[in-house]
PDB file of C-alpha atoms in Angstrom:
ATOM      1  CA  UNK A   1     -19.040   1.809  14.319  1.00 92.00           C
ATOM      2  CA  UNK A   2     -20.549   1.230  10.887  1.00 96.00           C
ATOM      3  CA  UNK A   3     -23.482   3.809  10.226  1.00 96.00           C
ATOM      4  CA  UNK A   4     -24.010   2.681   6.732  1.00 95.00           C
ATOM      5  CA  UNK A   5     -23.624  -1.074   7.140  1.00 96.00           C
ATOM      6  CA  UNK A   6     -20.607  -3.419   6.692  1.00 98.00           C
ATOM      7  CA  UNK A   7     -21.857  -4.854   3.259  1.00 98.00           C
ATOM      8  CA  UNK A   8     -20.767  -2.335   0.790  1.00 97.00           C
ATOM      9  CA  UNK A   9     -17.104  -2.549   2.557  1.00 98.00           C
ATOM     10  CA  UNK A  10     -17.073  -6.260   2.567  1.00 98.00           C
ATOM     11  CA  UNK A  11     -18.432  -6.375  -1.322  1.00 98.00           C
ATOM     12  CA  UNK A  12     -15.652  -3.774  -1.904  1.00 98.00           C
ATOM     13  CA  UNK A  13     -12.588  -4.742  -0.308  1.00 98.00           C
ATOM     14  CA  UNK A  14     -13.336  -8.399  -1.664  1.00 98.00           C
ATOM     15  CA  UNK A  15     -14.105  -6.883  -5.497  1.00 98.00           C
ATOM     16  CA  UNK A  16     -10.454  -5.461  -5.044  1.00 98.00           C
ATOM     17  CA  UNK A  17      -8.845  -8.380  -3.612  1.00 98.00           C
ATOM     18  CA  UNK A  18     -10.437 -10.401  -6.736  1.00 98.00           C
ATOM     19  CA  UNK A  19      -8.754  -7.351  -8.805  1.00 98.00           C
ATOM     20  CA  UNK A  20      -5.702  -8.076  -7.799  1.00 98.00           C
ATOM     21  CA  UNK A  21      -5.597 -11.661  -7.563  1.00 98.00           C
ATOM     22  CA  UNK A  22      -6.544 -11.814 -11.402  1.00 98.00           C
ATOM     23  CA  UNK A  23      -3.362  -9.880 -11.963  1.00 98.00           C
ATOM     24  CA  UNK A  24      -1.484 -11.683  -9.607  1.00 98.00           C
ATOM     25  CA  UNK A  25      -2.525 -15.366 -11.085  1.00 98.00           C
ATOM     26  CA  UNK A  26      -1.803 -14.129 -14.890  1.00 98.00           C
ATOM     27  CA  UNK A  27       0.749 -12.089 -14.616  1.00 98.00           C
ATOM     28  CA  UNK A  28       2.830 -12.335 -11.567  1.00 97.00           C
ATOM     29  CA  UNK A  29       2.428  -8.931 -10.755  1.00 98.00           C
ATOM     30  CA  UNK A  30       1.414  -6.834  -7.848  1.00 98.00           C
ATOM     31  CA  UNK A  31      -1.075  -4.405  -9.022  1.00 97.00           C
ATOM     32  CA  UNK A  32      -0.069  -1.183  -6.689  1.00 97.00           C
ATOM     33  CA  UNK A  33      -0.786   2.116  -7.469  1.00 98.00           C
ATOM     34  CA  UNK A  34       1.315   5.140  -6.111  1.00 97.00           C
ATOM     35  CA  UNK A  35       4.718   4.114  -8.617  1.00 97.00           C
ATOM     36  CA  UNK A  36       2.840   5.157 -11.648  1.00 98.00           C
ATOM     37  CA  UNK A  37       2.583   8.626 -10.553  1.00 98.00           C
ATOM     38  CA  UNK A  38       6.366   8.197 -10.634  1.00 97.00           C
ATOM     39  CA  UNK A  39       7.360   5.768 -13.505  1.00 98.00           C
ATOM     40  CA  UNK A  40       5.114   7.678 -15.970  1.00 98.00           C
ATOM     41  CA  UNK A  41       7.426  10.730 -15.660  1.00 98.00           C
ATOM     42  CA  UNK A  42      10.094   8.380 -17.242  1.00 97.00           C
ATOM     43  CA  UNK A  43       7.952   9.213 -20.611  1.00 98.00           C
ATOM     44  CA  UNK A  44       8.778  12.655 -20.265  1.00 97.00           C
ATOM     45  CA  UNK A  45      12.023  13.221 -18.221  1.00 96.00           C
ATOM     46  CA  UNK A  46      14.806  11.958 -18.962  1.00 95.00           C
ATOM     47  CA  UNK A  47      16.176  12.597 -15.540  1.00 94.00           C
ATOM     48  CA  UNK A  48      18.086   9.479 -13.855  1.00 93.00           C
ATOM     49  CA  UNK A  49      15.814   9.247 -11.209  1.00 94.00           C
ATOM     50  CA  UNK A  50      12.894   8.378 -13.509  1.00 96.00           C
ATOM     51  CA  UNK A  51      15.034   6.612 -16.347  1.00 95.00           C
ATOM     52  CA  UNK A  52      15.759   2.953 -13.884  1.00 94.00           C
ATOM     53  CA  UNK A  53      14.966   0.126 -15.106  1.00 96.00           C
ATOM     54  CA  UNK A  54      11.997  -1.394 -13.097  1.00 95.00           C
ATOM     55  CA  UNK A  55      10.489   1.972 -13.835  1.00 96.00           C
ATOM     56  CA  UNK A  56      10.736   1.338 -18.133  1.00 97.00           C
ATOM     57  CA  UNK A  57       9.776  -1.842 -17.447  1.00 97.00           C
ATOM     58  CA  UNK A  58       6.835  -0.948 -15.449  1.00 97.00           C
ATOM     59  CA  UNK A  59       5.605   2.118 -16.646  1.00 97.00           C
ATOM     60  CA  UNK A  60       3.075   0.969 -19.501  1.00 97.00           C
ATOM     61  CA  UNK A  61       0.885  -1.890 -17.636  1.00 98.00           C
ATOM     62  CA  UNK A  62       0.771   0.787 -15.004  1.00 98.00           C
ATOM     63  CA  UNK A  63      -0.961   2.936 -16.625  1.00 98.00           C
ATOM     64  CA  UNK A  64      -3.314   0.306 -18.256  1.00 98.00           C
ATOM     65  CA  UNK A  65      -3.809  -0.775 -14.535  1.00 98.00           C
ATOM     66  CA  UNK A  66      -4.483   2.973 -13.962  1.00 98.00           C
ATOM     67  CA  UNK A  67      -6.873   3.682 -16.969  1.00 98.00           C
ATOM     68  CA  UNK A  68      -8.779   0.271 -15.744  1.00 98.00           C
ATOM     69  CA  UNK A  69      -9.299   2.135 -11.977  1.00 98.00           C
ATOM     70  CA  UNK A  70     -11.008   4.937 -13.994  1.00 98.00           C
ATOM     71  CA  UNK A  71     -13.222   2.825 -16.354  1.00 98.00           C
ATOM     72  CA  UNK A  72     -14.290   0.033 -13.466  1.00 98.00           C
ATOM     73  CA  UNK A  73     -14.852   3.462 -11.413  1.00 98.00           C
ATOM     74  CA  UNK A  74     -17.019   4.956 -14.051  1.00 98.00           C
ATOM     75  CA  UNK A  75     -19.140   1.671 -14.838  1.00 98.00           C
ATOM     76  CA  UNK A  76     -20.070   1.806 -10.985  1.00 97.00           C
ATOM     77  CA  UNK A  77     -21.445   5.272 -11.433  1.00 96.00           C
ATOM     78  CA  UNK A  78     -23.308   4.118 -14.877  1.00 96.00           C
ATOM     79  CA  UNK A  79     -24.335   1.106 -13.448  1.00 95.00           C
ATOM     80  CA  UNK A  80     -25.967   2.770  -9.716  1.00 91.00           C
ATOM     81  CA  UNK A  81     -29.625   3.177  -9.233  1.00 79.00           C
ATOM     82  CA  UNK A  82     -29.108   6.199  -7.454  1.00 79.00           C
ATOM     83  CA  UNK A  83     -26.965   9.121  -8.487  1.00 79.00           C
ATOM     84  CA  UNK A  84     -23.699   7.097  -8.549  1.00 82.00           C
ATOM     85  CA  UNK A  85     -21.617  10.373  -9.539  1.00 93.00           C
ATOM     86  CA  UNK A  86     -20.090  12.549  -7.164  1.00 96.00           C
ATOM     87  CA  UNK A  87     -18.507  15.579  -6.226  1.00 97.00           C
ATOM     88  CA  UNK A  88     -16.193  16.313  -2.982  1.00 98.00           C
ATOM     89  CA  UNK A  89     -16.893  19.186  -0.755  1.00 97.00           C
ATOM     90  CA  UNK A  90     -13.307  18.928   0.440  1.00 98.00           C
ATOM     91  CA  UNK A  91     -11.697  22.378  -0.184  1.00 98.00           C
ATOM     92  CA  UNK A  92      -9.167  22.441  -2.927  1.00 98.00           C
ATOM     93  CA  UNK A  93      -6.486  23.540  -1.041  1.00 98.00           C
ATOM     94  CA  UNK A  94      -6.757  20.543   0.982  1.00 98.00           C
ATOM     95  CA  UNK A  95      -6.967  18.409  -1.870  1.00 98.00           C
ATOM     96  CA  UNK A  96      -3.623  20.452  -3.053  1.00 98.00           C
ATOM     97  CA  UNK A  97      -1.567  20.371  -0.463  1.00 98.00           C
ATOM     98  CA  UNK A  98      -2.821  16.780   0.854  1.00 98.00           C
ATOM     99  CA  UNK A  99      -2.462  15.375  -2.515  1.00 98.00           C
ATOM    100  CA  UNK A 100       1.265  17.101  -2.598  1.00 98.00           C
ATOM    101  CA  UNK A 101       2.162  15.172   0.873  1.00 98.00           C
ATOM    102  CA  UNK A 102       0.674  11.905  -0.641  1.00 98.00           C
ATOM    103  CA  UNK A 103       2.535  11.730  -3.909  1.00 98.00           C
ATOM    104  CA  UNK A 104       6.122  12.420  -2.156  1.00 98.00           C
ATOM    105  CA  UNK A 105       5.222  10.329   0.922  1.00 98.00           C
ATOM    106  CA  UNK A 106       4.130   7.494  -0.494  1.00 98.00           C
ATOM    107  CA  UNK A 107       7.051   7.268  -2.610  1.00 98.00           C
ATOM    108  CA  UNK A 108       9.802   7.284  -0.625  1.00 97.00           C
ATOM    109  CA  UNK A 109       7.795   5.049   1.320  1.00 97.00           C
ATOM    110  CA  UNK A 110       7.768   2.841  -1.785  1.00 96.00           C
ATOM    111  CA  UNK A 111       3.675   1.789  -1.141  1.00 96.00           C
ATOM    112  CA  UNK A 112       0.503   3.652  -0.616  1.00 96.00           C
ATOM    113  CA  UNK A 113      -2.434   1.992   1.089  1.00 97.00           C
ATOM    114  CA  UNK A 114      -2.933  -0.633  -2.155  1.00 97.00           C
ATOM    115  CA  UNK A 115       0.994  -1.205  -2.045  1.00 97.00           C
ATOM    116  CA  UNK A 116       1.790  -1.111   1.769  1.00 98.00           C
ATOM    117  CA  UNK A 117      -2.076  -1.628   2.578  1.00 97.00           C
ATOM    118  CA  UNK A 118      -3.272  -4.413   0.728  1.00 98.00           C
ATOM    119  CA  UNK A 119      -0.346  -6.651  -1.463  1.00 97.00           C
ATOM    120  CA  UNK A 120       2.203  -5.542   1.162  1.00 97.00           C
ATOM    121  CA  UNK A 121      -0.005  -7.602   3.739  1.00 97.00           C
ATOM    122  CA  UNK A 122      -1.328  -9.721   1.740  1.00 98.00           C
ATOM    123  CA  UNK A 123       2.637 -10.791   0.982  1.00 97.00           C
ATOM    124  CA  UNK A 124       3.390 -10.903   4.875  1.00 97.00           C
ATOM    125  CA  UNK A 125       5.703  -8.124   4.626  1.00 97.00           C
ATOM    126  CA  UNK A 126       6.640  -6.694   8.260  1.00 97.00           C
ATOM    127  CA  UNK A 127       8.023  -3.538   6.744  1.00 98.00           C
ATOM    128  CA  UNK A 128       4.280  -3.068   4.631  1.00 98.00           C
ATOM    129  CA  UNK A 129       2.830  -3.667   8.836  1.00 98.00           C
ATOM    130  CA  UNK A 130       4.827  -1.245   9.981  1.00 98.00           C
ATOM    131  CA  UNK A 131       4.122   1.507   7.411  1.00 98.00           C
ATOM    132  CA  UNK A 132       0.395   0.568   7.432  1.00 98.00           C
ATOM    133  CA  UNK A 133       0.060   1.282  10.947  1.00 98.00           C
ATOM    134  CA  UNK A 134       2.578   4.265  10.637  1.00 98.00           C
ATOM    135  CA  UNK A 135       0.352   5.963   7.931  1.00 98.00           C
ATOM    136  CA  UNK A 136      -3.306   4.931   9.433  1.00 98.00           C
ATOM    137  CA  UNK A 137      -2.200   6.368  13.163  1.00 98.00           C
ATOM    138  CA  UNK A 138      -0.600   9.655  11.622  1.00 98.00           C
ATOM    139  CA  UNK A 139      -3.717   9.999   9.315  1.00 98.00           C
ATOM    140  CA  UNK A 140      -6.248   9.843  12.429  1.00 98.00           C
ATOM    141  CA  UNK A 141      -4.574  12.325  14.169  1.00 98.00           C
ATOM    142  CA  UNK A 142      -4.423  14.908  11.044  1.00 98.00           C
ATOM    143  CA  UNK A 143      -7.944  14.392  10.590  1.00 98.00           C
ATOM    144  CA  UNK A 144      -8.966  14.803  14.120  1.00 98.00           C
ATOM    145  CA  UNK A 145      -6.455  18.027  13.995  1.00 98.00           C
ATOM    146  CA  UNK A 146      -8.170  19.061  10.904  1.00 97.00           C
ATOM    147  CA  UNK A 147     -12.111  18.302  12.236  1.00 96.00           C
ATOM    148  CA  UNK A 148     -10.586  20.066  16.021  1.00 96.00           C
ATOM    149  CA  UNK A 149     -10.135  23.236  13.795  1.00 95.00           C
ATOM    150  CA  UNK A 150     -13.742  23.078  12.858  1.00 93.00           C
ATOM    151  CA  UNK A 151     -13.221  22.008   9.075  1.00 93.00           C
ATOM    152  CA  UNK A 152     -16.027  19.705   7.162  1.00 93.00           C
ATOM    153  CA  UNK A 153     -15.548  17.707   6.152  1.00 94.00           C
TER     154      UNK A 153
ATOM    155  CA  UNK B   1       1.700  -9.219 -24.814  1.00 63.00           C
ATOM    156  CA  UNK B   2      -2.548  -8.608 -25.415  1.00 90.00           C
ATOM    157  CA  UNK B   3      -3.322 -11.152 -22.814  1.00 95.00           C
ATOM    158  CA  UNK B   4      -1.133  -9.704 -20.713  1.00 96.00           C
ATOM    159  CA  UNK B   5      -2.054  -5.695 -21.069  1.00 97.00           C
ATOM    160  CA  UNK B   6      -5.876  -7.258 -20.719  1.00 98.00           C
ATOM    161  CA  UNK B   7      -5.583  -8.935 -17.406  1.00 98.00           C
ATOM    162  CA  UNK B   8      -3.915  -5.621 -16.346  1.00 98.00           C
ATOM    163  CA  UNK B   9      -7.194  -3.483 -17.850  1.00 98.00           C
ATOM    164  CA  UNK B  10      -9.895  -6.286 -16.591  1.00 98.00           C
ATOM    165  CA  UNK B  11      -7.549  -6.338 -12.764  1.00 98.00           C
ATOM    166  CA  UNK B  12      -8.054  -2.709 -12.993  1.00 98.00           C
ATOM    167  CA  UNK B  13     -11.754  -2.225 -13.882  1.00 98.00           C
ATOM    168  CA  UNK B  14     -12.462  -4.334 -10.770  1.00 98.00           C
ATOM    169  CA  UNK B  15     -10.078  -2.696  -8.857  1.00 98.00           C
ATOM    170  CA  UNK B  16     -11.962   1.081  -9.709  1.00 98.00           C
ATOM    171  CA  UNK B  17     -15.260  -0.829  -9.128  1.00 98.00           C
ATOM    172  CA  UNK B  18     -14.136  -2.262  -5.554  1.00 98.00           C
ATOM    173  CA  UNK B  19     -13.126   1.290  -4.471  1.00 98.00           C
ATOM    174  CA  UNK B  20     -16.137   2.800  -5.957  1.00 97.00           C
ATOM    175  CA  UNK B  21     -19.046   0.564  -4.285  1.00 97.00           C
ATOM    176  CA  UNK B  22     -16.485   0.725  -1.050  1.00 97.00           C
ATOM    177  CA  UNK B  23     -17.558   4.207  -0.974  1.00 97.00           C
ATOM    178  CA  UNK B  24     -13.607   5.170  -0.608  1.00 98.00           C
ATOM    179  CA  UNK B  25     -13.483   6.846  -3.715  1.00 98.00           C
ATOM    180  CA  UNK B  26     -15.357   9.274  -1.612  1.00 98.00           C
ATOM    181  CA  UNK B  27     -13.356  11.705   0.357  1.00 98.00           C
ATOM    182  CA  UNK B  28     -16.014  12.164   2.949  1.00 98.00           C
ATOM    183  CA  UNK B  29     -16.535   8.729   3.841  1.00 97.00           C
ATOM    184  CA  UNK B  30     -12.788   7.909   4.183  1.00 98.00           C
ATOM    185  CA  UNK B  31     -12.425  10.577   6.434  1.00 98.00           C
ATOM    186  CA  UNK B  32     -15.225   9.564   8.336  1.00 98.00           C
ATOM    187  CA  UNK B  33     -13.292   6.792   8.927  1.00 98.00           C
ATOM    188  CA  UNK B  34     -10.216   8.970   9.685  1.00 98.00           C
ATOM    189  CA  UNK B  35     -12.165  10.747  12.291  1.00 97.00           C
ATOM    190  CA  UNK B  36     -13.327   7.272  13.894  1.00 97.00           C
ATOM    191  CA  UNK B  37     -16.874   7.880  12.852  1.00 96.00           C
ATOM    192  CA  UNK B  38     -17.499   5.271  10.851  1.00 98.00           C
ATOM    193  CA  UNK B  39     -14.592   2.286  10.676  1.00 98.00           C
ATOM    194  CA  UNK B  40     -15.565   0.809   6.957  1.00 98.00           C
ATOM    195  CA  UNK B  41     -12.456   1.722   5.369  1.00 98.00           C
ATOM    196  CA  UNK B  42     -10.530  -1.385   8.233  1.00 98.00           C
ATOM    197  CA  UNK B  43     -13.068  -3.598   6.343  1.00 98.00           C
ATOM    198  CA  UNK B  44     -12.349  -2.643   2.561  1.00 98.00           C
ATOM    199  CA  UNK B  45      -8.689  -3.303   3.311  1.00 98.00           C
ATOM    200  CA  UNK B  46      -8.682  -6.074   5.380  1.00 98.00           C
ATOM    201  CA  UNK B  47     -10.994  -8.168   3.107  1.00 98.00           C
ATOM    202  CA  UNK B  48      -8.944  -6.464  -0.102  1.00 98.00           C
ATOM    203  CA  UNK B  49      -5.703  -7.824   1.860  1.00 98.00           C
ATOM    204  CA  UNK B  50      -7.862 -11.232   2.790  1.00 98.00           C
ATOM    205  CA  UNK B  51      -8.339 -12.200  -0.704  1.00 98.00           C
ATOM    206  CA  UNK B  52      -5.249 -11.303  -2.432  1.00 98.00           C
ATOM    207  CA  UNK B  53      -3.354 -12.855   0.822  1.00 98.00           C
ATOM    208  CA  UNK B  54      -5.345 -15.870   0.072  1.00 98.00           C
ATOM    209  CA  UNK B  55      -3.915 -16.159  -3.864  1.00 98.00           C
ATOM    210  CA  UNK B  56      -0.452 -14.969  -3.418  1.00 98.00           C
ATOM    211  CA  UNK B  57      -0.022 -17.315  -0.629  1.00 97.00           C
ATOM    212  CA  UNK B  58      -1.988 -20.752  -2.059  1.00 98.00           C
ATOM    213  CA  UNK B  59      -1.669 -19.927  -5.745  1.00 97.00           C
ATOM    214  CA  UNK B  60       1.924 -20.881  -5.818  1.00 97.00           C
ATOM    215  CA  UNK B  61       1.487 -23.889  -4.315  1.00 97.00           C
ATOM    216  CA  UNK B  62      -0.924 -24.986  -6.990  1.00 97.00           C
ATOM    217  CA  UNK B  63       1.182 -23.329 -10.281  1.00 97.00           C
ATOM    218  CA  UNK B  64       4.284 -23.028 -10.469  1.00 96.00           C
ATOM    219  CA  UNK B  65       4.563 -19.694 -12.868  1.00 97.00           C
ATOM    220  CA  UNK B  66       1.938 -17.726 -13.231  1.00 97.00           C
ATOM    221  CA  UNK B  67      -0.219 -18.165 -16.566  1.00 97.00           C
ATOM    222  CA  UNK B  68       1.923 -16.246 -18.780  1.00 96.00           C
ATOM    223  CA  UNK B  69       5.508 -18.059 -17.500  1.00 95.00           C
ATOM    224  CA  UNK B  70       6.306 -15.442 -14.580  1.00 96.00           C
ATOM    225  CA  UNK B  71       7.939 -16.598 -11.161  1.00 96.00           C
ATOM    226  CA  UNK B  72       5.953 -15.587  -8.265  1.00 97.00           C
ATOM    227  CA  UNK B  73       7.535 -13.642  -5.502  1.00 95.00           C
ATOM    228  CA  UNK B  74       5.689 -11.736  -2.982  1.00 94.00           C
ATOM    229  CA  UNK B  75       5.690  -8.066  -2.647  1.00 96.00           C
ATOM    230  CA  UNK B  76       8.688  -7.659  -0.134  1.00 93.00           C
ATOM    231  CA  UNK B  77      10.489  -3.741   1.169  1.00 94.00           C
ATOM    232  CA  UNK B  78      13.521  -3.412   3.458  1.00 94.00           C
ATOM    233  CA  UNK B  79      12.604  -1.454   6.070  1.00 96.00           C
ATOM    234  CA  UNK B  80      14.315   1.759   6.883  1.00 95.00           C
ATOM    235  CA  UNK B  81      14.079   5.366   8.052  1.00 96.00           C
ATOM    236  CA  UNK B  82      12.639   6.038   4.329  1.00 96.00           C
ATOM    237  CA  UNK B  83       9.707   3.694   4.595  1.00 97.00           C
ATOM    238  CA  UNK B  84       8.541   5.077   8.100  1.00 98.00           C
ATOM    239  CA  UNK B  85       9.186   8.827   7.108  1.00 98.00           C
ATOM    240  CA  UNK B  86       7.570   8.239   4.261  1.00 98.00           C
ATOM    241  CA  UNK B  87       4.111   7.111   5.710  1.00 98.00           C
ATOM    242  CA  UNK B  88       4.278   9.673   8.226  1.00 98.00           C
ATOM    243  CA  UNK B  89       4.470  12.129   5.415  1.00 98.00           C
ATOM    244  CA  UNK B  90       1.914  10.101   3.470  1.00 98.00           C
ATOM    245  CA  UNK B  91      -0.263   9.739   6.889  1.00 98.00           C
ATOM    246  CA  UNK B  92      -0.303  13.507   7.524  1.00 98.00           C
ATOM    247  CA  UNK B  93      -1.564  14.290   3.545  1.00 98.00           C
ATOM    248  CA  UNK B  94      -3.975  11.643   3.855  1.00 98.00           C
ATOM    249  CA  UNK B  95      -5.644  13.194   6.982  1.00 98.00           C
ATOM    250  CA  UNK B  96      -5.766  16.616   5.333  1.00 98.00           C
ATOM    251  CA  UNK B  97      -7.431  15.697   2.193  1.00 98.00           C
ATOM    252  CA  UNK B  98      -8.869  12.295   2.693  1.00 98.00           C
ATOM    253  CA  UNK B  99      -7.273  11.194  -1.087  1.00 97.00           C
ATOM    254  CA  UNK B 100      -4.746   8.037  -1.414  1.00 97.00           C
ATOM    255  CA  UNK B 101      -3.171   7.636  -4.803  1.00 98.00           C
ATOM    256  CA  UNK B 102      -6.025   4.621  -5.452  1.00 98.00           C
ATOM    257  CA  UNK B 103      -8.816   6.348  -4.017  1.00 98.00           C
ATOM    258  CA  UNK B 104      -8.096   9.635  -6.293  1.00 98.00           C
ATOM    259  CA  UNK B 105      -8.308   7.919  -9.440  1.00 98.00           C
ATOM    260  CA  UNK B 106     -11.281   6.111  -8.758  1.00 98.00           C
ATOM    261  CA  UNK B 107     -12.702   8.969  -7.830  1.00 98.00           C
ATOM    262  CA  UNK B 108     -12.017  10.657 -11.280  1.00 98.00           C
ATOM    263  CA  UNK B 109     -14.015   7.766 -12.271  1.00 98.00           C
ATOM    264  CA  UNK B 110     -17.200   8.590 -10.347  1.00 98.00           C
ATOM    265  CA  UNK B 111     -17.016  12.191 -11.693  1.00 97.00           C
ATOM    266  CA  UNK B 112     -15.425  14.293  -8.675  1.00 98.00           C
ATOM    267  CA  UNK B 113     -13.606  16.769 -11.022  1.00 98.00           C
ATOM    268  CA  UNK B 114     -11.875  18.615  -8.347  1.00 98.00           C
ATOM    269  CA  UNK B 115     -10.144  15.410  -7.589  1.00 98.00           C
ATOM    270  CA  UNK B 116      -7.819  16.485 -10.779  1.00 98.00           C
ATOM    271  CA  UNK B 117      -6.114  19.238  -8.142  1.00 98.00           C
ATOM    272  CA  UNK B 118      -5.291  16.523  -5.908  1.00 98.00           C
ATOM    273  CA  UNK B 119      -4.183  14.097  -8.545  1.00 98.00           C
ATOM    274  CA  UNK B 120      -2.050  16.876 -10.284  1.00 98.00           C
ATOM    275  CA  UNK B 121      -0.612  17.325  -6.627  1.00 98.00           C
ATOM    276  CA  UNK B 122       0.551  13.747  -5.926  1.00 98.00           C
ATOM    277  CA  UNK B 123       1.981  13.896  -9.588  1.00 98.00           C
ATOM    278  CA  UNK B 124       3.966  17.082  -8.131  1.00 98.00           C
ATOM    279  CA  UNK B 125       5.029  15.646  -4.859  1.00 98.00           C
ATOM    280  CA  UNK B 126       6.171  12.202  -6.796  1.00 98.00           C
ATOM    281  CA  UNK B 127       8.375  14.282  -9.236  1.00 98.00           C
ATOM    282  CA  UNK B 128       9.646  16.890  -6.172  1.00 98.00           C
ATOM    283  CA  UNK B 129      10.435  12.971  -4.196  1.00 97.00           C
ATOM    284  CA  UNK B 130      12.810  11.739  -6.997  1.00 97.00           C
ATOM    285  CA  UNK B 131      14.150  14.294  -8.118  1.00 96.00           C
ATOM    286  CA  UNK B 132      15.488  15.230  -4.919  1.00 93.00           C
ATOM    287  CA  UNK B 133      15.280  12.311  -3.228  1.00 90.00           C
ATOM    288  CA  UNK B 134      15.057   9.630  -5.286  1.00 84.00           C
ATOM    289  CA  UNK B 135      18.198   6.874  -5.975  1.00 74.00           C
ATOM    290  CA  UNK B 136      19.252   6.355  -9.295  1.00 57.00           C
TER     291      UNK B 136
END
């Protein structure tokens, strides 16, 4: 079940929870992801769809939140004793046309994994449950599809 | 306002850290988890949703606002055909490429430069979502 160990995970998933808890404690907020890929078009468009309120009011701590992913990212990397960097040998049209499915999915699901997956829950939100295990069953069965058709990864 | 904006960055740089030593800003080891090979990516969440379920539950109880004067409300959706359609559409690109808007960026972080196709592409399927979709 867990070929590389459960510590990493555990160390992880807490360092996140911490993450967010900071925010939540300071600020009020719920640090999600997925909206910034839609509330920093509101810079740019001046469509109706991006120009709502909670998306002005949002869309600059996003993208602090967002530059802070890269950075804490980065500093992992710096920080490893082994080679922390990293380069995927998923093909790029996977990485296209997944990455296409994920940013329209996850917004008109309003919540991604961070948003359904972790403050959703964390919240007690039934609707977050129900997406959660909507999007983890539907993902396991793609990638089984995906590894059926011989594809590695 | 400074406080504020560096909560947010400090929030974040954990956040990118968590998902970095989690090994999910990895595509191959989140799909090893989507192919049931190895079921680390359960953990990551469930202790991510364990300790932020812990604070926005108990925190109120202790403060009223949080630090800066904001009410506390937890992170509530109405559920409709939207929200499940939505994670099936999510669930299927998430199989195919192993990337979650989260994961992507972090993995930007740890140098995976293809990643930028993939974060381009959720850019491109947010903007396709409300422009067509999307309520004003």
């Amino acid at each position: 079940m867990f070929p590389l160990g459960v510590i990493d995970y555990l160390i992880g998933g807490i360092i996140i929870g911490l993450g967010v808890s900071l925010i939540y404690i300071v600020t009020g907020l719920h640090a999600t992801v997925s909206s910034f890929f839609s509330t920093t078009f509101s810079f740019f468009s001046t469509k109706p769809s991006f120009q709502k309120k909670g998306y002005l009011e949002s869309r600059e701590w996003r993208i602090t939140f967002v530059v802070g992913i890269v950075v804490g990212a980065f500093i992992y990397s710096m920080l490893s004793s082994q080679n922390g960097f990293f380069i995927t040998s998923v093909q790029w049209w996977r990485l296209a046309l997944g990455g296409f499915l994920v940013g329209f999915g996850t917004r008109l699901s309003q919540g991604c994994t961070s948003g359904h997956g972790i403050s959703g829950i964390a919240s007690l939100s039934s609707t977050s449950f129900y997406a959660v295990i909507t999007f983890i069953s539907i993902a396991i069965i793609v990638a089984k599809i995906v590894q059926f058709f011989g594809m590695i990864p | 306002m400074k406080i504020r904006h560096l909560s947010i960055f400090i929030g974040g740089l954990l956040f990118g850290y968590g998902l970095a030593i989690s090994g999910m800003a990895k595509q191959e080891i989140v799909l090893s988890f989507l192919q049931l090979r190895d079921l680390g990516l359960l953990l990551v969440i469930g202790s991510a949703a364990l300790v932020s379920g812990l604070t926005i539950n108990l925190i109120p109880k202790i403060i009223k606002k949080s630090l800066l004067g904001k009410n506390f409300r937890r992170r509530e959706r109405i559920l409709n055909k939207k929200t499940i359609l939505g994670a099936i559409i999510f669930g299927v690109g998430w199989g195919i490429s192993g990337q979650c808007p989260g994961s992507a960026l972090a993995s930007l972080g740890i140098g995976n430069l293809p990643i930028l196709i993939g974060i381009l592409s959720i850019f491109i399927g947010a903007y396709v979502m409300e422009i067509f979709f999307g309520k004003t």
